[in-house]
Short mmCIF file of C-alpha atoms in Angstrom, two decimals:
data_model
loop_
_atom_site.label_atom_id
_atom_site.label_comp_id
_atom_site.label_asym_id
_atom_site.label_seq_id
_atom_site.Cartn_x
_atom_site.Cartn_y
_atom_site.Cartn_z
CA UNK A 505 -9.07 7.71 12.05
CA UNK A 506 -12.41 7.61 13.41
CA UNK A 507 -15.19 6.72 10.80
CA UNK A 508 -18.98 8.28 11.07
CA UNK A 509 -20.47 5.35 12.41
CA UNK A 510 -17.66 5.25 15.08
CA UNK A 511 -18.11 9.05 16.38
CA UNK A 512 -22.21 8.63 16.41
CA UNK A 513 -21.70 5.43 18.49
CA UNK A 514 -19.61 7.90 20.82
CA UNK A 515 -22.44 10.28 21.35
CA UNK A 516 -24.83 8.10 22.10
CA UNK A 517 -22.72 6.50 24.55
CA UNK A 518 -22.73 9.80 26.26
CA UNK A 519 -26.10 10.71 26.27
CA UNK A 520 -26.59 7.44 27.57
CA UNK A 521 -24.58 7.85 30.73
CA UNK A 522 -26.02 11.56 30.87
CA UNK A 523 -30.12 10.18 31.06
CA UNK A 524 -28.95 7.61 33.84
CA UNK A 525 -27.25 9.97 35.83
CA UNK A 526 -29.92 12.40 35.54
CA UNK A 527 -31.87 9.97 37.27
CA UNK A 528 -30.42 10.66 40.46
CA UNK A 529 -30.70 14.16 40.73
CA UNK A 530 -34.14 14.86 41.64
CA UNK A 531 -36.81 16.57 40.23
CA UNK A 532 -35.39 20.47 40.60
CA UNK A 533 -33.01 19.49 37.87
CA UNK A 534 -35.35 18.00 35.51
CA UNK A 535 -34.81 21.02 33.38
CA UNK A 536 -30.96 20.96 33.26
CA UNK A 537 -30.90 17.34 32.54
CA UNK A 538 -32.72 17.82 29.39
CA UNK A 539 -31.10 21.23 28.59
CA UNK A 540 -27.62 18.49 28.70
CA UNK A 541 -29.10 15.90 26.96
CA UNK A 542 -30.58 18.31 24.06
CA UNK A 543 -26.43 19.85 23.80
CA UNK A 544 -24.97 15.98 23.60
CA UNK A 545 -27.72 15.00 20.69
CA UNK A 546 -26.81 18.27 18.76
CA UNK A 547 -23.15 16.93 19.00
CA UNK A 548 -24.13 13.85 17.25
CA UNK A 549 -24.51 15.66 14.35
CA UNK A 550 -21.35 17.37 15.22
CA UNK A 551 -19.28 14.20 15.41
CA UNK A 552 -20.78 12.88 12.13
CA UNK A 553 -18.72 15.70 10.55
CA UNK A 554 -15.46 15.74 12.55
CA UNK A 555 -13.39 12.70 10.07
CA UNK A 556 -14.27 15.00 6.75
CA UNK A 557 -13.18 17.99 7.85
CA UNK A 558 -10.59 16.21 9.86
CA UNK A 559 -9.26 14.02 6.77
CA UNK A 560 -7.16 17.00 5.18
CA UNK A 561 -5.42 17.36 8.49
CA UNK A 562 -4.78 14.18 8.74
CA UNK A 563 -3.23 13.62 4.98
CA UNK A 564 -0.69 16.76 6.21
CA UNK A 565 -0.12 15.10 9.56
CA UNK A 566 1.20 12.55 7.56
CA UNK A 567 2.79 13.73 4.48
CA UNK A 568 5.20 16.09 7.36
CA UNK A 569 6.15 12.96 8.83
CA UNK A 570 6.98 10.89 5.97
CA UNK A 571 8.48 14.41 4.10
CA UNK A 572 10.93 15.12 7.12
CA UNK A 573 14.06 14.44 6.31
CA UNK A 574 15.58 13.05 9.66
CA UNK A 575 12.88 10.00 9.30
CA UNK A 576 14.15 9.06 5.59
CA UNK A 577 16.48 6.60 5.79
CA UNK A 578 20.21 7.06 4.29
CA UNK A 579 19.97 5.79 0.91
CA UNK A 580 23.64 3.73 1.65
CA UNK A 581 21.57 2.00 3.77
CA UNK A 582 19.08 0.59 1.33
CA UNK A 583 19.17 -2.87 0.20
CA UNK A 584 20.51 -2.89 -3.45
CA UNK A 585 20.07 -6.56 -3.92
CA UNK A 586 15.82 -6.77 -3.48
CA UNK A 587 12.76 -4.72 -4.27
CA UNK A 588 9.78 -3.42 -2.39
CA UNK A 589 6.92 -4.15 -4.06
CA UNK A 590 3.59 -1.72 -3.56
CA UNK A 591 -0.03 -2.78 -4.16
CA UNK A 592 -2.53 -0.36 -5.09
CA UNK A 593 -6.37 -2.10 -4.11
CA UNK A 594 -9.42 -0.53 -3.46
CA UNK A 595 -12.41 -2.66 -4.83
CA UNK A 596 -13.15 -5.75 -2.64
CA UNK A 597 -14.64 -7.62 -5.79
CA UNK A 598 -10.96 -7.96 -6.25
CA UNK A 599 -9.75 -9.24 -3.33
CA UNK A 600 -9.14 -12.76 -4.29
CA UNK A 601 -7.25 -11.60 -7.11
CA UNK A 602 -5.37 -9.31 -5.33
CA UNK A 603 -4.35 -12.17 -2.19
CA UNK A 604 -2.91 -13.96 -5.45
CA UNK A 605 -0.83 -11.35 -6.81
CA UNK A 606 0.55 -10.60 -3.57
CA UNK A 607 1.72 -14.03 -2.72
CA UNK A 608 3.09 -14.64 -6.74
CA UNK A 609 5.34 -11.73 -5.65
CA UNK A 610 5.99 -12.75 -2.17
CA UNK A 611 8.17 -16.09 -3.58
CA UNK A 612 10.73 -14.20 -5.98
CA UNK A 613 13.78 -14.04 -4.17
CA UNK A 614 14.58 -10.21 -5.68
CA UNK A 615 11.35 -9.26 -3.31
CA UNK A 616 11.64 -8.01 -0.05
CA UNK A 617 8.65 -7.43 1.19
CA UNK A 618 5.01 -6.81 -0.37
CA UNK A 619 2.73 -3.97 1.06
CA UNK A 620 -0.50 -4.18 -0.10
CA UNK A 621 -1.72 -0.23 0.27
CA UNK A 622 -5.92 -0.37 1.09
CA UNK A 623 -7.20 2.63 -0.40
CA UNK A 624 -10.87 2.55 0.89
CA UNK A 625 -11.63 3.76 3.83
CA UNK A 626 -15.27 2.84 3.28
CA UNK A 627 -13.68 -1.18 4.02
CA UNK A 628 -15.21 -2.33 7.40
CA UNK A 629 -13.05 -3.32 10.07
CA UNK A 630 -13.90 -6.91 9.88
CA UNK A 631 -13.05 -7.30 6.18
CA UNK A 632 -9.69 -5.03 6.44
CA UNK A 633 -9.00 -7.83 9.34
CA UNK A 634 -9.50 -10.93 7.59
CA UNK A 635 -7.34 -9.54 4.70
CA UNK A 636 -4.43 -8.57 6.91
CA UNK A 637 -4.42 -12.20 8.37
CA UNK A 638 -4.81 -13.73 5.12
CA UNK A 639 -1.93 -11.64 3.48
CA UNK A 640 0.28 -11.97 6.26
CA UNK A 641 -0.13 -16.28 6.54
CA UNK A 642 0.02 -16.61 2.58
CA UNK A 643 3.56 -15.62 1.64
CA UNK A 644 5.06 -18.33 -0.73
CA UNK A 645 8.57 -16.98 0.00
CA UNK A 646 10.90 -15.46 2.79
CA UNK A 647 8.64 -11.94 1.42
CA UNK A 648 6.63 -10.52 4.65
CA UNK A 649 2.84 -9.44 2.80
CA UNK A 650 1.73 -6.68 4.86
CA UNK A 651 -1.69 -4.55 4.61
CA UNK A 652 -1.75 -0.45 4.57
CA UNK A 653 -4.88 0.68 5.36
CA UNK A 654 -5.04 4.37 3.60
CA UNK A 655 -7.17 7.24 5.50
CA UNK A 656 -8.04 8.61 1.89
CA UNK A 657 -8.99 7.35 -1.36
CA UNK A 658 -6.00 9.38 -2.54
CA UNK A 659 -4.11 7.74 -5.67
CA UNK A 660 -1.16 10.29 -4.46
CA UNK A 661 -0.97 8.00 -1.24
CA UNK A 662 0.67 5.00 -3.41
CA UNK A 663 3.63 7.21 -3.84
CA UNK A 664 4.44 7.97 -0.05
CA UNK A 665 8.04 7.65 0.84
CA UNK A 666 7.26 5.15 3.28
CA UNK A 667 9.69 4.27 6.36
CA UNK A 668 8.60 0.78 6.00
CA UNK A 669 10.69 0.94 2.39
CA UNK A 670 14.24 -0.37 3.03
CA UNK A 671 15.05 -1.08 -0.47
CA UNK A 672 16.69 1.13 -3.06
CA UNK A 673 14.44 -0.16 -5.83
CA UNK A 674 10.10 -0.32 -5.78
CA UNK A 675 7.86 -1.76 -7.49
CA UNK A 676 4.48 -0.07 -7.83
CA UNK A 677 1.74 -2.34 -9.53
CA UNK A 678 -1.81 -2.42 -9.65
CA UNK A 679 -4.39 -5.12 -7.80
CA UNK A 680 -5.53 -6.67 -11.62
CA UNK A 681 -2.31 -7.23 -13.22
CA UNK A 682 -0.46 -10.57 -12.91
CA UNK A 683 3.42 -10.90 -14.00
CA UNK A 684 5.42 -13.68 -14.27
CA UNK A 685 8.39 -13.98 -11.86
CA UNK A 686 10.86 -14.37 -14.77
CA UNK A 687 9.55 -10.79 -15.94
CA UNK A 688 10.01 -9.42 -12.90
CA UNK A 689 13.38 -10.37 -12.45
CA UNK A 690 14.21 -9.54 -15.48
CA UNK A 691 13.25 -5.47 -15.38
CA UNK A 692 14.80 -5.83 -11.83
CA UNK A 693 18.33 -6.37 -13.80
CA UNK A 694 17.47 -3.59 -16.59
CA UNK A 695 16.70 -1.21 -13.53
CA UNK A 696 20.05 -1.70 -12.04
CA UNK A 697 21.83 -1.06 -14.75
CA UNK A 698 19.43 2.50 -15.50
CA UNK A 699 18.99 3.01 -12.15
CA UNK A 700 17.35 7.05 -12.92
CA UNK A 701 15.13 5.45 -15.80
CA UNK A 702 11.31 4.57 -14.84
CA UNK A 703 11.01 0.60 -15.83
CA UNK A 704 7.80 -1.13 -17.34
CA UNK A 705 5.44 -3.46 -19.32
CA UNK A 706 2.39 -1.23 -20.22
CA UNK A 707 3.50 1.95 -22.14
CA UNK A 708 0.93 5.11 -23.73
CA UNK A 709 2.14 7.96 -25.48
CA UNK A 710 1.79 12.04 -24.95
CA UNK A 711 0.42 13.82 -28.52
CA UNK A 712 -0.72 17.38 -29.24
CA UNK A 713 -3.97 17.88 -31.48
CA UNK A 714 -2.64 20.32 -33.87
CA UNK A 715 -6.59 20.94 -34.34
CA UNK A 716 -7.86 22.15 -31.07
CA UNK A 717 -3.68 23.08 -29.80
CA UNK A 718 -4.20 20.54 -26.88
CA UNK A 719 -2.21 17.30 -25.49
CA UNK A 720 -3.71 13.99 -25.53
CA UNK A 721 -3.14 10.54 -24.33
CA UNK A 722 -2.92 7.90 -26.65
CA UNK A 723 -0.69 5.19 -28.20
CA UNK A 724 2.13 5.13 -30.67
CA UNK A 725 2.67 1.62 -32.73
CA UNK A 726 6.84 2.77 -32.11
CA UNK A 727 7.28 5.43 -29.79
CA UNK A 728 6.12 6.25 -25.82
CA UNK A 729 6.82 8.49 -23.27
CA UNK A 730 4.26 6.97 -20.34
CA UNK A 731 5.03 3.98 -18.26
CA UNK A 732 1.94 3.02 -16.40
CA UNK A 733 1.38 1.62 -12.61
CA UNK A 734 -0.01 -1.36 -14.01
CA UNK A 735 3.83 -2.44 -13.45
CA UNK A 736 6.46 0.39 -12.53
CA UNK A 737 9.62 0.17 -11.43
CA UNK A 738 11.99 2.93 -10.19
CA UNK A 739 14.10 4.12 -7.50
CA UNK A 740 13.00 5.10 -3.58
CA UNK A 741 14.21 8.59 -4.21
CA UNK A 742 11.32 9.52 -6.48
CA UNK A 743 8.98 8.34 -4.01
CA UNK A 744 9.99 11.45 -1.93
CA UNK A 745 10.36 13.82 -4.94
CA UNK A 746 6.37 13.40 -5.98
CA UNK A 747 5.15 13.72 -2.18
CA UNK A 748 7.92 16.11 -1.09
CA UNK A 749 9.38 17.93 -3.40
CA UNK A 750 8.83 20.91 -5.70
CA UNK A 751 7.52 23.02 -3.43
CA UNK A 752 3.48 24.69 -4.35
CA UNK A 753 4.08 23.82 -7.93
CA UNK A 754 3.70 19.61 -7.03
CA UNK A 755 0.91 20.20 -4.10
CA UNK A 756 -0.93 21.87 -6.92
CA UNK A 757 -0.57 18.75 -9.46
CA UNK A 758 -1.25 16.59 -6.63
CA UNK A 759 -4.57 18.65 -5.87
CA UNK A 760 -5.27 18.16 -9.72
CA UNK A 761 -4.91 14.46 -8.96
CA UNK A 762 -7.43 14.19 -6.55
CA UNK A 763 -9.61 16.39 -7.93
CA UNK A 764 -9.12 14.12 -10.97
CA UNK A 765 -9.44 10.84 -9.30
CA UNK A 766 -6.80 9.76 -12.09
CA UNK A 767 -3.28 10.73 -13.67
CA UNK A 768 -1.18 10.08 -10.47
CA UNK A 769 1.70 8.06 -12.74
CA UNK A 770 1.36 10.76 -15.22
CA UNK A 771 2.76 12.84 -12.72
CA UNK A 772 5.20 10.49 -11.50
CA UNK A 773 6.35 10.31 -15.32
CA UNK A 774 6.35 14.02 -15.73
CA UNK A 775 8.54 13.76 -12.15
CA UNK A 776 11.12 11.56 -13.52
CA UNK A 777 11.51 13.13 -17.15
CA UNK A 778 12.37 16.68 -15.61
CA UNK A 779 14.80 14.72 -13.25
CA UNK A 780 16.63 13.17 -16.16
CA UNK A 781 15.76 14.42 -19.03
CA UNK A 782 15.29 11.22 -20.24
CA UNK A 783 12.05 8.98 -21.53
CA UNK A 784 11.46 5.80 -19.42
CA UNK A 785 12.30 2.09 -20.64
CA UNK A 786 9.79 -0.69 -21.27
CA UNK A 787 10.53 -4.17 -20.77
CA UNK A 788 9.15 -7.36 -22.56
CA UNK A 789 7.01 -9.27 -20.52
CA UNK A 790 6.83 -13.32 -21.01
CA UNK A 791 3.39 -13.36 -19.07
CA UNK A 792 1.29 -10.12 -18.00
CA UNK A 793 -2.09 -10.66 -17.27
CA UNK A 794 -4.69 -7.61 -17.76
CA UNK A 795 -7.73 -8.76 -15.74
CA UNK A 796 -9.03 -5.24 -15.78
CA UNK A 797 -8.39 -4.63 -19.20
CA UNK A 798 -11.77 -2.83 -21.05
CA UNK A 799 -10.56 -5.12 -23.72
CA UNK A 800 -11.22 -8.83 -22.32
CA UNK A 801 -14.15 -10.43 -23.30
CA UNK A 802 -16.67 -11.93 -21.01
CA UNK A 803 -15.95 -15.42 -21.09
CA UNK A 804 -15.47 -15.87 -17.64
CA UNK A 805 -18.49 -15.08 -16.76
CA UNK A 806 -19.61 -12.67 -13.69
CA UNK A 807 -15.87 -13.13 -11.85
CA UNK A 808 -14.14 -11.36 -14.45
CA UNK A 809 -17.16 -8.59 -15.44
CA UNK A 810 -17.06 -7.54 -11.58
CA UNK A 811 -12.89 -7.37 -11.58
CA UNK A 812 -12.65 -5.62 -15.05
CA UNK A 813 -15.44 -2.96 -14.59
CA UNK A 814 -14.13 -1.39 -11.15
CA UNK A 815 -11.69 -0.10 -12.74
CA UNK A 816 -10.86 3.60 -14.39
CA UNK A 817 -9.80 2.33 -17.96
CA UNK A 818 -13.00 0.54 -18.43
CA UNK A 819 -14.53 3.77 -19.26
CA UNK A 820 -12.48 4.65 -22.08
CA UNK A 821 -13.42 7.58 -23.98
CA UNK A 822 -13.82 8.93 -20.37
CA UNK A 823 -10.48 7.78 -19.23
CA UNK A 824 -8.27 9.22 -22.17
CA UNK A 825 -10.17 12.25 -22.37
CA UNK A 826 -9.26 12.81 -18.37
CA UNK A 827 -5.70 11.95 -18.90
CA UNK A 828 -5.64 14.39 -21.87
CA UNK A 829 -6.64 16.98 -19.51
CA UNK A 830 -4.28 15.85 -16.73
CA UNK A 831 -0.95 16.00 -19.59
CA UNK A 832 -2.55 19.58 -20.73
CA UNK A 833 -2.24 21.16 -17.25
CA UNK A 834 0.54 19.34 -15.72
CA UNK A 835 2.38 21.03 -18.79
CA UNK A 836 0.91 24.24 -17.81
CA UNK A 837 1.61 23.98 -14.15
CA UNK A 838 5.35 22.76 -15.32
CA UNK A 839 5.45 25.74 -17.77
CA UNK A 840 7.07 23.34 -20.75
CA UNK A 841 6.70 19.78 -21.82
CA UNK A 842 9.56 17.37 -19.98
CA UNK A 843 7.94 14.06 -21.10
CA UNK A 844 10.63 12.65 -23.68
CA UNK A 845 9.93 9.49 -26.00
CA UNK A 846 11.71 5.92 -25.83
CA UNK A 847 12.15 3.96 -29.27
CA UNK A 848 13.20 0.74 -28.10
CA UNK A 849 11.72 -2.81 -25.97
CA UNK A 850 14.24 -4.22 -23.66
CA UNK A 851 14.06 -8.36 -24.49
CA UNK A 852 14.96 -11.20 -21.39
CA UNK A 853 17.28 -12.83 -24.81
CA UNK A 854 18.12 -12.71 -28.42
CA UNK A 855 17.28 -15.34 -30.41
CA UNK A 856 17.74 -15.99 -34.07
CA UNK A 857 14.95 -14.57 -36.20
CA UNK A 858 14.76 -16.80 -39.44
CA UNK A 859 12.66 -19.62 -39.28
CA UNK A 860 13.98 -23.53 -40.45
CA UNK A 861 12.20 -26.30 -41.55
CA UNK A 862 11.90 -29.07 -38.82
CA UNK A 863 10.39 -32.64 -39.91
CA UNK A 864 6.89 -30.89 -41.02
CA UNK A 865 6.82 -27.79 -39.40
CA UNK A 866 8.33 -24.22 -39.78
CA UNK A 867 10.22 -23.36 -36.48
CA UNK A 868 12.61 -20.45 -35.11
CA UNK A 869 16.00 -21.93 -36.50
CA UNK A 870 17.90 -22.28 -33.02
CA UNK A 871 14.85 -23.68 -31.65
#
């Protein structure tokens, strides 16, 4: 796609040539030569407009070729034994952080490849460059790191059935969330044996306000119904239901979306619960680390103030009361509420519970 700065460097170019030849053609055609050279600077202007009004197209162009069924692959032949793993970044404050997630990812062997989806087109060239080299030389396992530049800011574009995805299972995960391998292996195992079920670490909750007869987002101390992107896990096939499927009904919600600039794994969780009927499954994590959590302090100093406050959460009264909104007229748009609660945390092992006395010291008993 060609940015603004690209297309005005194109005009100029021609209204260079157009003064030099010009030159040549004597005097009596003075008049036309300017009459040319006034059309081509107009058409500056013109070509400063062409990628917005061209963007739309373009999202179509693409969303028909990933959508048509002859260029999705047969599901038999999807690797059952590995993940795809499917980074969201956007803010280039993060990029150091992100280059680390990707290559923690990159050396579990349940990992196929990691595909690191750009979603800012505002990026230069140089920059979206340097971090394609750097992902693609920093793997710490036989896991290929790839960049995706996006056309869009879209958050819909992170669920795009991609061709590139030749595994039955993906991982979608945000750019400011580190999990341990063990962690991830471990929900890989859950998933295969609830293959329909969305898997994941950070849960929220759908509620009504019986006071002003509207949904909201929130948590429940034992209950949820929400797994978020931080760390999601499901299977290819709902990839293609969000940015295929359901006909005008999901184009709207995906116009809400963007329009929204938030809620995309609502949606996906609204997508899976009328699938199955069923609420998703969240998995205990032995390390997840929240860098853009609202909630860390500012101990780090600058580093972690410019990685935390990029992101949507950090505005939180904001955030909720969007997502609110979002659960309100996805239910409208749906015409009943599919979301369904989970009860229970799926644990890596059971231990015993009562604690023993060891020398001084009060310790889990089969510790």
């Amino acid at each position: 796609m060609v940015n603004p700065s690209e297309g005005l460097l194109l005009c100029w170019s021609i209204k260079y040539h157009i003064r030099v030849d010009s030159s040549r053609v004597g005097a009596k055609m003075g008049v036309y030569a300017v009459a040319i050279c006034l059309f081509f600077s107009l058409s500056v202007v013109l070509c400063l407009r062409i990628p917005n009004l061209s963007s739309d197209i373009e999202k179509d162009t693409i969303l028909s070729s990933v959508c048509h069924p002859g260029n999705q692959p047969n599901p038999r032949t999807l690797r059952p034994d590995q993940l795809t793993v499917l980074i969201n970044g956007y803010s280039e404050s993060r990029i150091p952080l992100l280059h680390s997630i990707a290559a923690s990812y990159s050396a579990s062997p349940v990992v196929s490849s990691v595909l690191v989806l750009w979603g800012n087109p505002s990026t230069s060239p140089l920059t979206l460059s340097q971090l394609a080299h750097n992902l693609s030389v920093s793997s710490w396992g036989n896991a290929a790191i790839s960049l995706v530049p996006q056309s869009s800011s879209s958050l819909n574009a992170r669920f795009l059935p991609r061709l590139s995805i030749g595994t039955r299972a993906v991982l979608v995960c945000d750019d400011d969330v580190e999990v341990d391998l063990k962690t991830v292996e471990f929900a890989f195992r859950m998933w295969k044996g609830n293959p329909d079920r969305l898997i994941g670490i950070f849960v929220r909750s759908h509620d009504i306000d019986m006071t002003r007869k509207e949904w909201i987002y929130t948590v429940h101390p034992n209950k949820y119904s929400i797994v978020l992107t931080k760390f999601m896990m499901m299977k290819r096939e709902y990839l293609f239901k969000y940015s295929c499927g359901g006909g005008s009904l999901m184009r709207e919600m995906r116009k809400m979306v963007d329009e929204m600039q938030n809620c995309e794994d609502i949606l996906m969780n609204f997508v899976v619960a009328e699938e199955t009927n069923t609420g998703p499954l969240m998995v205990g994590a032995e390390r997840a680390r929240d860098w853009g959590d609202p909630r860390n302090e500012d101990s780090d100093g600058d580093g972690l103030r410019l990685v935390r406050d990029v992101g949507l959460s950090s505005r939180k009264a904001e955030h909720r009361k969007r997502r609110g909104k979002c659960i309100t007229e996805f239910h409208r748009v749906f015409g009943r509420m599919p979301l369904r609660f989970s009860y229970g945390k799926l644990v890596s092992s059971v231990g015993e519970q009562g604690l023993c006395k060891k020398g001084t010291n009060l310790v889990l008993c089969d510790h």
